[in-house]
């Protein structure tokens, strides 16, 4: 292959180039001269993808076992009490004095600690001990691959078909029950630790609420071979239209961000043989709930009427396990870059919304019925960015069938990274510092506010409520829409309080002589939802580990 | 329960078409060699579990098609890869020159933490050699990447290469872990002062673990 002559074609375009291209209404695929993949090629690739899904599932189950094991250990631990081992409860004896865990600083008996080899670069060479709970947490971080992916990958808990990452409701309850900060020092003297008073925080109800976050897996299971085969793969990650994932609704943007394993994107834009066609009208629920719709075509007005009746068993997105769902509808593939998306109203605080709303798409010809499909994506309405809860695609040919009422199984969100204006944020609850360590890593695609086409961004952050009223600010990055800060800030707090607090970040454009321009905001915490809640909970659940994640910025200022 | 493993490492093979990526993987996973050239369609992977310092490491090794027309699919697999083998053919000058392009491709698409290694394959074909070992080494030094010449045909250095890459990933993992909470109790620049009074242990929940 001669790269010289193709020099400009060689480099895979980055997100920015792709989004620019999207704006210019020129498709990347249009610029490619290679022939599309043949049927047999697509079949071969589909077979590999299927094989890989099996490997992923084995891995998700293994990680699930690790998580379960750790939770079991935590559950059976005695909890710290003066002069007793936090794990087995044994008291200090002359020949077996208690050790202090270098990570959590609790006491544990010699049987419940492991010797840690002194840190290589450490100037302290005295012996170090780690309690087996802390050791196990660290081990889990390595074994799960979280050290590389920077957060816990998807997993499936043992003995459950699909189990979510965790039950936030349960977690919240336990944390809340653990009492307000006034319990400081009190719990120690109480007979029995908070743990024994409030038993297992993670007893999992096999409810459907829990079924989030194993997202990709169950979504992948939704796939049958024909899906992949008939959709072609040449458009992989290039026609992604899920701009609403993690985006405020006001901003329309065509995202073209590619992400590994975003096999789901293959499905997009591919009109023929949609998932539902070869299947009976009722499809087994994959854990993301179901959606009932009615379709009708009117050739007089060349319109398709879509009635969204209801959804059942949606995944929970907030702390209470409920959601605020709405549906976004779109006919695919699009003609050019013109998008005609419609959305339903939001039904609040429910997992079983009744929409009963009819939406009309005009300008649909009869031949479109054969070649196009309707994509319905459910989002959780949140002012800080709407998270995708599931989606379904159905061929418009279904309009012609009787009865036209369909029940669709929703497949999970792609879990793709957010696009558009966003912040990369790392959270770590440090048990040693007793503080939430927040690292504002970087920003991307920030909106230009100055006449020179740039902004001079900085980030303000505070915790709410915060008894210390700490307010932090990053430095200003001049003329930069993709600033790198990597600045770290500490908020003194404890996990019990964290479960009630929210971290607010606002991004500003520094201007002299006039008020700073607002560039976007982000709230993570107990009252946030979806991705943001998950990030927060991961941070509480796995202290002393850095949890790094991108989050979209909202363009509205909620202060 | 089926025998399990301790770690799953995802590796990726990239390089021009025909340099021997598929053969290297075939040698490593099946310990066999096939003289005929069957062009890889898009992507493929093989699994082999190896033992590293007493830990079972499952390697999922992705093989990619070198051809441009599959580029969209293949680059989708960069991001999840912990290690990448860059392969060129010592009997093909062009494939060696293209290593730089492949490295750029990694920089644009892979995780910043990815471990890399350069393989100069087909070193059994000395008569047809176009790229000297020294040039390979020099390139590797330039990019600070490990390098070894291999032969999938003669089974030379193939095991070594994969073990080395896996070991490097494991070392990086251990290093990351140490850095995240060093047993010595010293962390980065933002360590709070020790005068943050050594309070007596407070709520269990606020300590070792939340749950
Ligand atoms: N002599 C020799 N031939 C090799 C070696 N590795 C691969 N080949 C041959 O090179 C051709 C291309 O190999 P293949 O693995 O398909 O290359 P890929 O396109 O990079 O996957 C095949 O005919 C192989 O038999 C090697 O180490 N020595
Ligand atoms: Mg090949
Ligand atoms: Zn003990
Ligand atoms: Zn500990």
Tab-separated table of N, CA and C in Angstrom, chain B residues 78-128:
chain	number	residue	atom	x	y	z
B	78	UNK	N	-8.626	-0.047	18.931
B	78	UNK	CA	-7.417	0.509	19.545
B	78	UNK	C	-7.640	0.881	20.999
B	79	UNK	N	-8.745	1.576	21.227
B	79	UNK	CA	-8.951	2.186	22.534
B	79	UNK	C	-8.958	1.194	23.699
B	80	UNK	N	-9.520	0.030	23.465
B	80	UNK	CA	-9.582	-0.941	24.557
B	80	UNK	C	-8.326	-1.784	24.714
B	81	UNK	N	-7.325	-1.521	23.897
B	81	UNK	CA	-6.124	-2.354	23.923
B	81	UNK	C	-5.118	-1.874	24.946
B	82	UNK	N	-4.606	-2.821	25.713
B	82	UNK	CA	-3.591	-2.478	26.705
B	82	UNK	C	-2.195	-2.586	26.112
B	83	UNK	N	-2.057	-3.375	25.076
B	83	UNK	CA	-0.750	-3.518	24.432
B	83	UNK	C	-0.904	-3.639	22.929
B	84	UNK	N	0.032	-3.052	22.197
B	84	UNK	CA	-0.041	-3.113	20.742
B	84	UNK	C	1.300	-3.558	20.166
B	85	UNK	N	1.252	-4.546	19.269
B	85	UNK	CA	2.425	-4.994	18.528
B	85	UNK	C	2.409	-4.303	17.171
B	86	UNK	N	3.483	-3.609	16.877
B	86	UNK	CA	3.613	-2.993	15.557
B	86	UNK	C	4.498	-3.907	14.735
B	87	UNK	N	3.971	-4.431	13.651
B	87	UNK	CA	4.718	-5.427	12.888
B	87	UNK	C	5.113	-4.884	11.524
B	88	UNK	N	6.373	-5.093	11.155
B	88	UNK	CA	6.773	-4.860	9.777
B	88	UNK	C	7.489	-6.098	9.260
B	89	UNK	N	7.762	-6.108	7.982
B	89	UNK	CA	8.370	-7.255	7.312
B	89	UNK	C	9.798	-6.838	6.931
B	90	UNK	N	10.800	-7.558	7.426
B	90	UNK	CA	12.184	-7.143	7.161
B	90	UNK	C	12.543	-7.243	5.670
B	91	UNK	N	11.707	-7.922	4.898
B	91	UNK	CA	11.980	-8.013	3.461
B	91	UNK	C	11.164	-6.968	2.684
B	92	UNK	N	10.560	-6.051	3.402
B	92	UNK	CA	9.717	-5.060	2.748
B	92	UNK	C	9.968	-3.678	3.355
B	93	UNK	N	10.780	-2.917	2.660
B	93	UNK	CA	11.181	-1.580	3.089
B	93	UNK	C	9.970	-0.704	3.450
B	94	UNK	N	9.005	-0.743	2.544
B	94	UNK	CA	7.820	0.103	2.711
B	94	UNK	C	7.111	-0.160	4.037
B	95	UNK	N	6.982	-1.438	4.365
B	95	UNK	CA	6.276	-1.783	5.606
B	95	UNK	C	7.023	-1.225	6.810
B	96	UNK	N	8.338	-1.128	6.689
B	96	UNK	CA	9.140	-0.554	7.775
B	96	UNK	C	8.919	0.949	7.868
B	97	UNK	N	8.935	1.594	6.729
B	97	UNK	CA	8.711	3.042	6.731
B	97	UNK	C	7.334	3.389	7.303
B	98	UNK	N	6.397	2.521	7.030
B	98	UNK	CA	5.034	2.793	7.500
B	98	UNK	C	4.843	2.658	9.004
B	99	UNK	N	5.819	2.070	9.682
B	99	UNK	CA	5.693	1.941	11.138
B	99	UNK	C	5.405	3.311	11.763
B	100	UNK	N	6.048	4.324	11.226
B	100	UNK	CA	5.824	5.671	11.763
B	100	UNK	C	4.363	6.084	11.637
B	101	UNK	N	3.773	5.731	10.520
B	101	UNK	CA	2.354	6.047	10.341
B	101	UNK	C	1.485	5.269	11.328
B	102	UNK	N	1.863	4.029	11.523
B	102	UNK	CA	1.083	3.219	12.467
B	102	UNK	C	1.217	3.775	13.882
B	103	UNK	N	2.399	4.251	14.208
B	103	UNK	CA	2.577	4.833	15.543
B	103	UNK	C	1.692	6.061	15.695
B	104	UNK	N	1.644	6.844	14.637
B	104	UNK	CA	0.788	8.026	14.689
B	104	UNK	C	-0.674	7.614	14.869
B	105	UNK	N	-1.012	6.569	14.179
B	105	UNK	CA	-2.365	6.037	14.303
B	105	UNK	C	-2.675	5.618	15.742
B	106	UNK	N	-1.691	5.040	16.396
B	106	UNK	CA	-1.867	4.652	17.804
B	106	UNK	C	-2.060	5.888	18.660
B	107	UNK	N	-1.203	6.873	18.407
B	107	UNK	CA	-1.288	8.086	19.220
B	107	UNK	C	-2.663	8.735	19.111
B	108	UNK	N	-3.251	8.604	17.946
B	108	UNK	CA	-4.544	9.245	17.760
B	108	UNK	C	-5.722	8.413	18.256
B	109	UNK	N	-5.529	7.122	18.313
B	109	UNK	CA	-6.692	6.289	18.603
B	109	UNK	C	-6.610	5.431	19.850
B	110	UNK	N	-5.410	5.197	20.338
B	110	UNK	CA	-5.295	4.284	21.482
B	110	UNK	C	-5.234	5.058	22.786
B	111	UNK	N	-5.373	4.340	23.860
B	111	UNK	CA	-5.228	4.936	25.185
B	111	UNK	C	-3.782	5.391	25.366
B	112	UNK	N	-3.603	6.461	26.111
B	112	UNK	CA	-2.251	6.978	26.315
B	112	UNK	C	-1.401	5.991	27.107
B	113	UNK	N	-2.050	5.101	27.837
B	113	UNK	CA	-1.328	4.155	28.684
B	113	UNK	C	-0.904	2.885	27.964
B	114	UNK	N	-1.171	2.795	26.698
B	114	UNK	CA	-0.940	1.544	25.983
B	114	UNK	C	0.563	1.222	25.902
B	115	UNK	N	0.890	-0.064	26.093
B	115	UNK	CA	2.274	-0.524	25.935
B	115	UNK	C	2.480	-0.923	24.484
B	116	UNK	N	3.667	-0.639	23.951
B	116	UNK	CA	3.907	-0.936	22.545
B	116	UNK	C	5.159	-1.772	22.366
B	117	UNK	N	5.238	-2.444	21.228
B	117	UNK	CA	6.434	-3.189	20.881
B	117	UNK	C	6.502	-3.273	19.362
B	118	UNK	N	7.718	-3.176	18.828
B	118	UNK	CA	7.892	-3.267	17.380
B	118	UNK	C	8.486	-4.627	17.031
B	119	UNK	N	7.892	-5.295	16.058
B	119	UNK	CA	8.392	-6.585	15.618
B	119	UNK	C	8.835	-6.497	14.159
B	120	UNK	N	10.071	-6.901	13.903
B	120	UNK	CA	10.542	-7.035	12.524
B	120	UNK	C	10.413	-8.497	12.138
B	121	UNK	N	9.382	-8.823	11.398
B	121	UNK	CA	9.066	-10.234	11.132
B	121	UNK	C	9.744	-10.752	9.856
B	122	UNK	N	9.688	-12.045	9.705
B	122	UNK	CA	10.263	-12.794	8.574
B	122	UNK	C	11.788	-12.725	8.581
B	123	UNK	N	12.383	-12.684	9.748
B	123	UNK	CA	13.842	-12.567	9.816
B	123	UNK	C	14.524	-13.852	9.357
B	124	UNK	N	13.721	-14.892	9.089
B	124	UNK	CA	14.314	-16.108	8.506
B	124	UNK	C	14.712	-15.898	7.044
B	125	UNK	N	14.101	-14.948	6.391
B	125	UNK	CA	14.380	-14.708	4.967
B	125	UNK	C	15.572	-13.764	4.788
B	126	UNK	N	16.738	-14.202	5.208
B	126	UNK	CA	17.891	-13.317	5.202
B	126	UNK	C	18.290	-12.858	3.796
B	127	UNK	N	18.107	-13.726	2.837
B	127	UNK	CA	18.509	-13.393	1.470
B	127	UNK	C	17.695	-12.223	0.909
B	128	UNK	N	16.465	-12.139	1.328
B	128	UNK	CA	15.590	-11.098	0.773
B	128	UNK	C	15.507	-9.849	1.662
